Coordinates of C-alpha atoms and ligand atoms in Angstrom, one line a residue:
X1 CA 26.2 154.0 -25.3
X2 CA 22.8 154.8 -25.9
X3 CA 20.0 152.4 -24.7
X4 CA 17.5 151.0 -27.5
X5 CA 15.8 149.1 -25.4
X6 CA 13.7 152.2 -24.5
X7 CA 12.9 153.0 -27.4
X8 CA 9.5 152.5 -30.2
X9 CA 8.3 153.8 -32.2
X10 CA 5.9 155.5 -30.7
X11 CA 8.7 156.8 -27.6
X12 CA 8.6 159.7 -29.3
X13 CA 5.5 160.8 -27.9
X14 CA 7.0 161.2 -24.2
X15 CA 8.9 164.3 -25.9
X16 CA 8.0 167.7 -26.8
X17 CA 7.5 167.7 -30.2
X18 CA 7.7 171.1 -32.2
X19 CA 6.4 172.0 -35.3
X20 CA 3.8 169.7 -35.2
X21 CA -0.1 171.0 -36.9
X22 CA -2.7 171.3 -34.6
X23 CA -4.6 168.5 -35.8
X24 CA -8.4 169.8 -34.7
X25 CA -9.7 165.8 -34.0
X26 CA -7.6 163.3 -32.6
X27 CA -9.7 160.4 -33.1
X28 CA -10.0 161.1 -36.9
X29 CA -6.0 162.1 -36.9
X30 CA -5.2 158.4 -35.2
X31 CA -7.3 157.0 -37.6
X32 CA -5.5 158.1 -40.4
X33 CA -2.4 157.0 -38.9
X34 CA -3.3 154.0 -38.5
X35 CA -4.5 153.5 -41.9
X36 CA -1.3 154.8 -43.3
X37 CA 0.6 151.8 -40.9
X38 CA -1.4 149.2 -43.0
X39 CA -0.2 150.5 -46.4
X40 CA 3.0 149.4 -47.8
X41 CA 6.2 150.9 -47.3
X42 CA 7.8 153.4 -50.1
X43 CA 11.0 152.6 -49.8
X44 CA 12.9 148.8 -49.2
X45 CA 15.2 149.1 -46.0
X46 CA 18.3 147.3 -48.4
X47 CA 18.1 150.6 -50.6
X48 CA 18.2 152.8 -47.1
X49 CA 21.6 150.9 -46.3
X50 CA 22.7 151.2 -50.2
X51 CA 22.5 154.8 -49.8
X52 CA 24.1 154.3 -46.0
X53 CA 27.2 152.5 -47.6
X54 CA 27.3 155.6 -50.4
X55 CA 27.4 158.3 -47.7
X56 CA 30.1 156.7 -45.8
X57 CA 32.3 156.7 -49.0
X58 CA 31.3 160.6 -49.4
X59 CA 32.7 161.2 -45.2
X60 CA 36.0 159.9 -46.4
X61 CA 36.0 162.0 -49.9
X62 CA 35.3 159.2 -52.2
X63 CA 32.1 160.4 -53.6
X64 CA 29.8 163.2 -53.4
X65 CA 26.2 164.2 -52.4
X66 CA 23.9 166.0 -54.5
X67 CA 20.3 166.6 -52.6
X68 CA 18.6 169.1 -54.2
X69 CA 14.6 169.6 -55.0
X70 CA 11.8 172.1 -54.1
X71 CA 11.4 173.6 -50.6
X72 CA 8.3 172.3 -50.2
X73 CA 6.5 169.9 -52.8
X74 CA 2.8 170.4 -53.9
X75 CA 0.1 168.6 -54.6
X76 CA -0.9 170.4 -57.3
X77 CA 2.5 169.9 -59.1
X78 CA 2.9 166.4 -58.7
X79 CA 2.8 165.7 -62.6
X80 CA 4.6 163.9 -65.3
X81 CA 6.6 167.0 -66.4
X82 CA 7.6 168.7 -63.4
X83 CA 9.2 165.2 -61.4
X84 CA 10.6 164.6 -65.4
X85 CA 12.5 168.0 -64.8
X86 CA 13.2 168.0 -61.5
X87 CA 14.8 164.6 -62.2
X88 CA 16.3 165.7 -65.4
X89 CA 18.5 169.1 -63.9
X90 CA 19.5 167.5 -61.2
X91 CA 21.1 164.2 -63.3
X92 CA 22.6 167.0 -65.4
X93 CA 24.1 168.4 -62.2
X94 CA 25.4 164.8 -61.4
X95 CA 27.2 164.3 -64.4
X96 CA 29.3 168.0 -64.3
X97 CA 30.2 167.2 -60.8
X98 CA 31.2 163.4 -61.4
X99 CA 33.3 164.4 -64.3
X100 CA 34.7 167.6 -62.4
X101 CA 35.2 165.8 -58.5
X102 CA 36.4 162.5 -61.0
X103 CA 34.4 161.0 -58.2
X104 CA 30.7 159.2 -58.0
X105 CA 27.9 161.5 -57.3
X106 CA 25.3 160.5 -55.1
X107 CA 22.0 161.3 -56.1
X108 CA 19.3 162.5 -53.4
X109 CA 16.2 164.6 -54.5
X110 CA 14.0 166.3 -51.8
X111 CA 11.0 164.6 -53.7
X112 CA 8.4 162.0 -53.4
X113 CA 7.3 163.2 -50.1
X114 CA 8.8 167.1 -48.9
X115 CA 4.5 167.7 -47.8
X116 CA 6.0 169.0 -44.6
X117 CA 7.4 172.9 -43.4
X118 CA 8.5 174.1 -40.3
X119 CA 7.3 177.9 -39.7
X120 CA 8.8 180.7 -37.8
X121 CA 5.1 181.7 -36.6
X122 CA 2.3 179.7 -35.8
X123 CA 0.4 182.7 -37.6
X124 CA 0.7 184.5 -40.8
X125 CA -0.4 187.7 -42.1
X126 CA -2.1 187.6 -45.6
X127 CA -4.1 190.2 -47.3
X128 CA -4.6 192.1 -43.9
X129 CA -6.0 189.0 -42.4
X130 CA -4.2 187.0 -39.5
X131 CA -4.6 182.8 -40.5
X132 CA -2.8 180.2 -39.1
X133 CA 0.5 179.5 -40.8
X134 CA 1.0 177.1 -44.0
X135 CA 2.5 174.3 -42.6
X136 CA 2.9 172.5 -46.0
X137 CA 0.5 170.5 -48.2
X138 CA 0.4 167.4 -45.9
X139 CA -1.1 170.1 -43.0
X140 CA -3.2 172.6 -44.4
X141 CA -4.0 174.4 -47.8
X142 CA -1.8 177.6 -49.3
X143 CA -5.3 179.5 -49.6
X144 CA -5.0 182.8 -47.8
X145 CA -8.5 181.5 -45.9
X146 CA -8.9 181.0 -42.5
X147 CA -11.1 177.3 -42.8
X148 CA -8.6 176.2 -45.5
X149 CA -5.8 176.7 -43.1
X150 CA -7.3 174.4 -40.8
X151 CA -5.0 171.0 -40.9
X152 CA -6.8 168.2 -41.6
X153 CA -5.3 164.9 -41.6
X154 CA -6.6 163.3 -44.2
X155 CA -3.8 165.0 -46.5
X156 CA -1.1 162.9 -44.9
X157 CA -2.8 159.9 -46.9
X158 CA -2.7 162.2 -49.8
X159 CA 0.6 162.8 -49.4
X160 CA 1.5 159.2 -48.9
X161 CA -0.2 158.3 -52.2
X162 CA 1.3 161.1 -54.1
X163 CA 4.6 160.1 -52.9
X164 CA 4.1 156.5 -53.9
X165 CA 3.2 158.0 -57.4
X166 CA 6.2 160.0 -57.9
X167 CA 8.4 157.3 -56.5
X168 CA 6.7 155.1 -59.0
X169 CA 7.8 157.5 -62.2
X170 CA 11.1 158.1 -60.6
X171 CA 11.8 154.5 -60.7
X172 CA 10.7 154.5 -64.3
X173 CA 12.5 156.9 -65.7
X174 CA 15.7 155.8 -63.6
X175 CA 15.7 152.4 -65.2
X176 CA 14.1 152.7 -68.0
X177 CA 17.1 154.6 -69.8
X178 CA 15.7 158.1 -69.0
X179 CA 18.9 159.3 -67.6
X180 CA 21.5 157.4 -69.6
X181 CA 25.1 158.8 -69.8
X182 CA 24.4 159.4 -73.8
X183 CA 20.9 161.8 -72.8
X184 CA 22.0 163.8 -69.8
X185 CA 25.7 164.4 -71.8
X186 CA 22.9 165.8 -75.2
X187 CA 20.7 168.1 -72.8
X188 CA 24.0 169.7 -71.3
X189 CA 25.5 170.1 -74.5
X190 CA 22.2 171.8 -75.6
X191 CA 22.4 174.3 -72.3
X192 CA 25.6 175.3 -73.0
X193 CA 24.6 176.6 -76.1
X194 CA 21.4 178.5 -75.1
X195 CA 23.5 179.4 -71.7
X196 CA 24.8 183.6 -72.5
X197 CA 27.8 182.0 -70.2
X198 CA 28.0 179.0 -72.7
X199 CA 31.5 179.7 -73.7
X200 CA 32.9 179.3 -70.4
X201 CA 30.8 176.0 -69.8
X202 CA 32.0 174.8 -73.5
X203 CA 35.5 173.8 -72.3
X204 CA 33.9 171.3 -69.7
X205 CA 30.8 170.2 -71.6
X206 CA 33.6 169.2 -74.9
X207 CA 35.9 167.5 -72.3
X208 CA 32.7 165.2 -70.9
X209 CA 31.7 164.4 -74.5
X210 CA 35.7 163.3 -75.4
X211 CA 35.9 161.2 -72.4
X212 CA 32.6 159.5 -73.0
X213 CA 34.0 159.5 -76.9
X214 CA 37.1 157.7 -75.8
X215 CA 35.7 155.0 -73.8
X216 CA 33.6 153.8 -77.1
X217 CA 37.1 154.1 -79.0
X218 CA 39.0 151.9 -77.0
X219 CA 36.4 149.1 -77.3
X220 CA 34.4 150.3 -73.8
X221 CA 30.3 149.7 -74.4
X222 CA 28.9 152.4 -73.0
X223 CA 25.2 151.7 -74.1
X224 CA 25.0 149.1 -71.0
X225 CA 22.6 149.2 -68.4
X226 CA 25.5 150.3 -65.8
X227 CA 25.4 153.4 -67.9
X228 CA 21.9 153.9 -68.7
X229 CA 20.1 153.0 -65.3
X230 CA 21.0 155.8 -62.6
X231 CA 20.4 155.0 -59.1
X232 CA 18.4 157.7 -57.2
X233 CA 17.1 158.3 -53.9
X234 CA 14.6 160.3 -52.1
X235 CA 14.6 162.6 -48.8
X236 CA 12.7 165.1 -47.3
X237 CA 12.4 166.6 -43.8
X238 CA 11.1 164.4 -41.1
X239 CA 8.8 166.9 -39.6
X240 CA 5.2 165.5 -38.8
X241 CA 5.9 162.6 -36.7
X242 CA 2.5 160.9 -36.5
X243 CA 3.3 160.5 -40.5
X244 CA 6.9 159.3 -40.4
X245 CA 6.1 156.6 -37.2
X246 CA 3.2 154.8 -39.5
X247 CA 5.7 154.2 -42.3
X248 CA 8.4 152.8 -39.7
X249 CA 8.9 149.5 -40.3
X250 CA 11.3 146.5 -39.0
X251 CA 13.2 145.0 -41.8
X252 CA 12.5 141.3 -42.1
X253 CA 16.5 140.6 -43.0
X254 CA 18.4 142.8 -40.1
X255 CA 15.5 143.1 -37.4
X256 CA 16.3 147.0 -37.6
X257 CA 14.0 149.1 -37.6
X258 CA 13.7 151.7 -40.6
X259 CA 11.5 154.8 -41.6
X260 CA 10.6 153.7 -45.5
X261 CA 9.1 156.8 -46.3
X262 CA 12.1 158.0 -47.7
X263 CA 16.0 157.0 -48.1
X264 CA 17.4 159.7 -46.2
X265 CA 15.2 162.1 -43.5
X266 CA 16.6 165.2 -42.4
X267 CA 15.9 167.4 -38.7
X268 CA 15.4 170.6 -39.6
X269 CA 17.4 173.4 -37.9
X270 CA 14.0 174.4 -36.1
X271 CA 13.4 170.9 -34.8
X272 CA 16.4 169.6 -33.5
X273 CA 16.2 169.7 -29.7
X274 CA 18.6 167.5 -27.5
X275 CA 15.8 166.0 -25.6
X276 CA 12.8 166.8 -28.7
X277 CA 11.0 164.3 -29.8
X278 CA 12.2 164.8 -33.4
X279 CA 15.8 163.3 -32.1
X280 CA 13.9 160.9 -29.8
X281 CA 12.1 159.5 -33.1
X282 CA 15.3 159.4 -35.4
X283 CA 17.6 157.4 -32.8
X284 CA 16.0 154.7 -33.6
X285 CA 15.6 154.3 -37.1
X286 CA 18.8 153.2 -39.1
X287 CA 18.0 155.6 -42.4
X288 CA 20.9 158.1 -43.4
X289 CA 20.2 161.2 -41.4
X290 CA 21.0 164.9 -42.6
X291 CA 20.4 167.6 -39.8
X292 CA 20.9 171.4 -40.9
X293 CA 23.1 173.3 -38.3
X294 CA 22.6 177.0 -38.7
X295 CA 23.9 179.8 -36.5
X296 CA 22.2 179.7 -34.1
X297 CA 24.1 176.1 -32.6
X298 CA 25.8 175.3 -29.3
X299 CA 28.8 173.2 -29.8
X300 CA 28.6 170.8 -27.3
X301 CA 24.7 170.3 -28.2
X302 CA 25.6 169.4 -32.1
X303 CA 27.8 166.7 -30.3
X304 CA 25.8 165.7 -28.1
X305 CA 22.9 164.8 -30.5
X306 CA 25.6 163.3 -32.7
X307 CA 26.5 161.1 -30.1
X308 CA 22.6 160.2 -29.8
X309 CA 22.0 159.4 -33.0
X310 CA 25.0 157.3 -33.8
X311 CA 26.3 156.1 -30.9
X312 CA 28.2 153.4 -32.8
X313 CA 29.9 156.4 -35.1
X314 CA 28.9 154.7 -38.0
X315 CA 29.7 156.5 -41.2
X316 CA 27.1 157.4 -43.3
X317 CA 24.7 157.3 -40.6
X318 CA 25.4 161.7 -39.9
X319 CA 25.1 164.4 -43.0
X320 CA 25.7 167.9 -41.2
X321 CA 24.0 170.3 -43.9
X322 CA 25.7 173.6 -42.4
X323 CA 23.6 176.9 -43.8
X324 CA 25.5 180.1 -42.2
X325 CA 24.6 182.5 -44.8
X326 CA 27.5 183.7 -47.3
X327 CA 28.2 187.0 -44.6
X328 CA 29.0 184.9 -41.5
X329 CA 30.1 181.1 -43.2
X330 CA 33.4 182.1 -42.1
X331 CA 32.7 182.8 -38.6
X332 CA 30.0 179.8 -37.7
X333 CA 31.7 177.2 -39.9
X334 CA 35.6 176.8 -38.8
X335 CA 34.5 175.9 -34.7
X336 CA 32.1 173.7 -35.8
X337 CA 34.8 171.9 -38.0
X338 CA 37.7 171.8 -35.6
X339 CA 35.2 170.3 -32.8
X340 CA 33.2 167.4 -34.6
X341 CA 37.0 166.5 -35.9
X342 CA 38.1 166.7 -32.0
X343 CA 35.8 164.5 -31.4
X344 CA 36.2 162.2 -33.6
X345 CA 32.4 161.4 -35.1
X346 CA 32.2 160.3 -38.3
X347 CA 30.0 162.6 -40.5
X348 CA 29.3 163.9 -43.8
X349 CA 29.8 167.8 -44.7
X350 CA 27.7 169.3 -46.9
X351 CA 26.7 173.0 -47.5
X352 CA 23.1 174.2 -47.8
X353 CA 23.7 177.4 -49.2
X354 CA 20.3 178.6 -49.5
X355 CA 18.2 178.8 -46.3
X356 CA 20.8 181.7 -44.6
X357 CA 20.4 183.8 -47.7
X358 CA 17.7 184.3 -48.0
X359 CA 15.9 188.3 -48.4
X360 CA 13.1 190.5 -49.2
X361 CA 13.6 191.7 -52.7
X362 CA 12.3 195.7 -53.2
X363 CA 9.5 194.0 -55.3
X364 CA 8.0 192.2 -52.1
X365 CA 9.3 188.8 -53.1
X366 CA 11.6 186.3 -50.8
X367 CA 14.3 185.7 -52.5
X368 CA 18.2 184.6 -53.0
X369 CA 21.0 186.3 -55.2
X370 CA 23.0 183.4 -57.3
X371 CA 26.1 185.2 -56.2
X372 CA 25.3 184.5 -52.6
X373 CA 24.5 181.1 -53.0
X374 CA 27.7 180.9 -55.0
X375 CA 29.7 182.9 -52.3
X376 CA 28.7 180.8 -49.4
X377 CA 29.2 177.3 -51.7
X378 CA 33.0 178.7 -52.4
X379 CA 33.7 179.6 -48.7
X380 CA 32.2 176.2 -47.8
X381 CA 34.8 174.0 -49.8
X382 CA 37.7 176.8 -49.2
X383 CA 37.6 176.6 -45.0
X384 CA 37.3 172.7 -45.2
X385 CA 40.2 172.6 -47.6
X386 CA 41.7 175.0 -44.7
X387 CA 40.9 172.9 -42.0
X388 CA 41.6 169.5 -43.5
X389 CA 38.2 168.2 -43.1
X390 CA 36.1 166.6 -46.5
X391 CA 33.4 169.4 -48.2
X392 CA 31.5 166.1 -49.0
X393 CA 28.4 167.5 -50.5
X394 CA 25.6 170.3 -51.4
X395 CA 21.7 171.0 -51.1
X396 CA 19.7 173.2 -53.0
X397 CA 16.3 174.2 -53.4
X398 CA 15.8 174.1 -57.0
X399 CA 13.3 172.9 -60.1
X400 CA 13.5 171.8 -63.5
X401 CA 11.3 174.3 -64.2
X402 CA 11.7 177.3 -65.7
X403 CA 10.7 179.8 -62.5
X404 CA 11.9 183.6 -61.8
X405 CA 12.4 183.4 -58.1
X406 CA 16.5 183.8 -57.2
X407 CA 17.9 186.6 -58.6
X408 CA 21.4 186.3 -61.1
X409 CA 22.4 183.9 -62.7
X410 CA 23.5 184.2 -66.5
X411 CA 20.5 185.9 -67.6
X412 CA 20.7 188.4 -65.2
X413 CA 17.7 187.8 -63.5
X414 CA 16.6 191.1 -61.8
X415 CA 14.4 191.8 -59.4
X416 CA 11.9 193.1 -61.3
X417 CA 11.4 189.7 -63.8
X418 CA 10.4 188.2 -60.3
X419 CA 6.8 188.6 -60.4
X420 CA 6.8 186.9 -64.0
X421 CA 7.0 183.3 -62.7
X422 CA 7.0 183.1 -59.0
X423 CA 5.8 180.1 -57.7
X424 CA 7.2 178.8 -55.4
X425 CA 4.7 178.3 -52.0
X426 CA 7.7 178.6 -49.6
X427 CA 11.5 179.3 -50.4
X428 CA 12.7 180.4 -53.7
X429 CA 14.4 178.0 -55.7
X430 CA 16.7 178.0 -59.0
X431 CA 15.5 177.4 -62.2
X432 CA 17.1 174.6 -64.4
X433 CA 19.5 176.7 -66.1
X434 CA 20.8 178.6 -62.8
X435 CA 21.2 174.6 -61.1
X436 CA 23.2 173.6 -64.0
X437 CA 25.3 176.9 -64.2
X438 CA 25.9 176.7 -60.1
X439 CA 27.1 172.7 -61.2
X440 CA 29.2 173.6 -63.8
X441 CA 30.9 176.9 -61.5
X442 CA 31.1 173.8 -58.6
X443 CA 32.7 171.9 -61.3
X444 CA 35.3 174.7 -61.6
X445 CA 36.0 175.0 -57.6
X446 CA 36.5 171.3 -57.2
X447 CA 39.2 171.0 -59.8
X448 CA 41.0 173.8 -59.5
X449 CA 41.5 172.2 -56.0
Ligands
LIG501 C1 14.3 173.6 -45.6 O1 15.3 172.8 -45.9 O2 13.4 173.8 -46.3 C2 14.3 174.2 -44.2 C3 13.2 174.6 -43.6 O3 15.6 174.3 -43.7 P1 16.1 174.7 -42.3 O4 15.6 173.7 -41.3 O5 17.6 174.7 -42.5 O6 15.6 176.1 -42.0
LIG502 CO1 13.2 175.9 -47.7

């Protein structure tokens, strides 16, 4: 068993820790983490275990995950109308694939604090000009200039505050009847009719309406707050560790200690090193924790840092988010399957079917093609079904709004319409209407199983 008593939350600093900006003043970056240790927590650890006890129904196939949300939040963006959509598409996706799996869907958005991207190079070319890498808005600025690339820590308090803001309307909305059953069943109805697929999403969208329909015939209320008041959670990728250590806290009821910046944290495939300190850090807090396996993994390693991070083999406490790429799924996927089952740790599948499928459109854009996406999603639930293990779950990069960045979909979307709303500052996400459609062709997988 691992030993805790070696660890705080600072242990993480005897590590190698990649990823991390090259803060250019310590004195002024410890300051700022310091400050950010006083303020209070975002998130209560009694939701953290809420979601916990969720997860560990989704390992055994009794629920589902949905994360979904931009690859990398910004500042800029954090409005009113954009976390309202973000919200809104992925409750829409919640209710096709609750009615679909005819199990609950639990709810995770990469909101409310994703400030934080790992980079292939510590250096990009812009314009003809070599600047240090974006590292995401808690780091450094998107400006293609040199001085605004510099990372200053002062936007890790920025990021804090934002994130306390858009936790603050999420909680709003989620109560306050935003995303009853009656209001997210209206929008979809309303998609499928603008949808040039809507007839094939009709059947579904009719079938959701009749079962809501029956429940009120047979004497069921469904205007109750168990129906109007959605519970919803937050994650994002724990990457800058000076950031995620300050908002560590010990919970007064267990003694444990728990990272309330978010519900869930996730390692990203870049930053999960057996002896990192990205691993070091997470061992010791007791939040549900994704890490993305792509195919570049050692076996024996995965287990390994399985074995590190829950030691106990609780369920709940693992999401592998497995992101092969449509081409090679089938190759990378099966092995990993057949030896996490050998070895009997608990943890929850789920596919991340956008980060390996990612390309360089002819226009110049990064982009992904629905019918990848869609493709690596159908192999995903096909070689667990083969193997016998649980496809417990997805994670997208996607927005409410109404962007031109992944090609397909129903419209079509061509490579040429990229360039008419591109905005994305990192990975290409799907618009609303291509999230719902991938729900509702999800929907179709799962019950045809
Ligand atoms: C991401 O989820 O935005 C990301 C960087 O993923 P990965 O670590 O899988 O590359
Ligand atoms: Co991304």
């Amino acid at each position: 068993m691992e030993n805790m008593s070696n660890w705080s939350k600072t242990s993480w600093h005897n590590f190698p820790a990649l990823q991390q900006p090259k803060w250019p003043d310590k004195q002024r970056y410890d300051e700022i983490v310091q400050t950010i240790s006083e303020l209070p927590p975002l998130v209560f650890a009694g939701e953290i275990r809420d979601l916990k006890s969720m997860l560990a129904k989704a390992v055994k196939g009794e629920a589902f995950l949905l994360q979904g949300g931009d690859c990398s939040e910004e500042f800029s963006r954090c409005t009113a109308p954009n976390i309202r959509e973000t919200l809104k598409v992925l409750l829409q996706m919640a209710v096709v694939l609750t009615y679909a799996g005819n199990k609950p869907v639990v709810k995770v958005g990469r909101i409310a604090g994703q400030y934080a991207k790992p980079r292939s190079a510590d250096m990009e070319n812009v314009n003809g000009m070599e600047i240090p890498s974006y590292r995401g808005d808690m780091a450094n600025s998107i400006e293609p200039d040199a001085e605004a690339r510099i990372p200053d820590p002062a936007r890790m308090l920025k990021g804090y505050h934002l994130s306390a803001s858009t936790l603050n309307l999420l909680r709003a909305f989620t109560r306050g009847g935003f995303g009853s059953l009656h209001r997210v069943q209206a929008w979809n109805q309303e998609f499928v009719k603008q949808s040039p697929m809507g007839r094939s999403y009709e059947r579904m969208a009719v079938q959701i309406s009749n079962a809501i329909k029956f429940m009120e015939t047979i004497g069921i209320e469904t205007d109750i707050p168990r129906l109007k008041e959605v519970q919803f959670f937050t994650s994002h990728e724990a990457l800058f560790l000076g950031y995620e250590q300050a908002l560590t806290r010990e919970d007064s009821i267990t003694g444990g200690w728990y990272d309330c910046s978010a519900h869930m944290l996730w390692i990203g495939d870049r930053t999960r090193q057996l002896d990192g300190a990205h691993i070091e850090f997470l061992r010791g807090v007791r939040n549900p924790l994704g890490m993305k396996v792509g195919p570049n993994y050692d076996i024996d390693t995965i287990l390994k840092i399985i074995e590190r991070l829950n030691p106990e083999n609780e369920a709940g406490r693992i999401t592998l988010i497995t992101r092969f790429g449509y081409r090679d799924i089938e190759k990378y996927l099966p092995p990993l399957l057949r030896a996490v089952k050998k070895s009997g740790q608990q943890v929850l599948w789920t596919c991340d079917p956008m980060h390996a499928n990612t390309f360089k459109a002819d226009s110049g854009h990064k982009t992904r093609d629905f019918e990848n996406i869609l493709s690596e999603l159908r192999c995903f639930f096909e070689l667990h079904w083969v193997e016998g293990t649980v496809p417990g779950g997805v994670h997208f990069e996607l927005t409410g709004d109404d962007v031109t960045e992944c090609i397909g979909g129903a419209r079509q979307l061509s490579d040429a319409q990229l360039g008419q709303r591109y905005l994305t500052t990192c990975d290409p996400r799907l618009n609303a209407e291509q999230s719902l459609e991938m729900a509702f062709q999800i929907a179709e997988m799962i019950r045809s199983s």
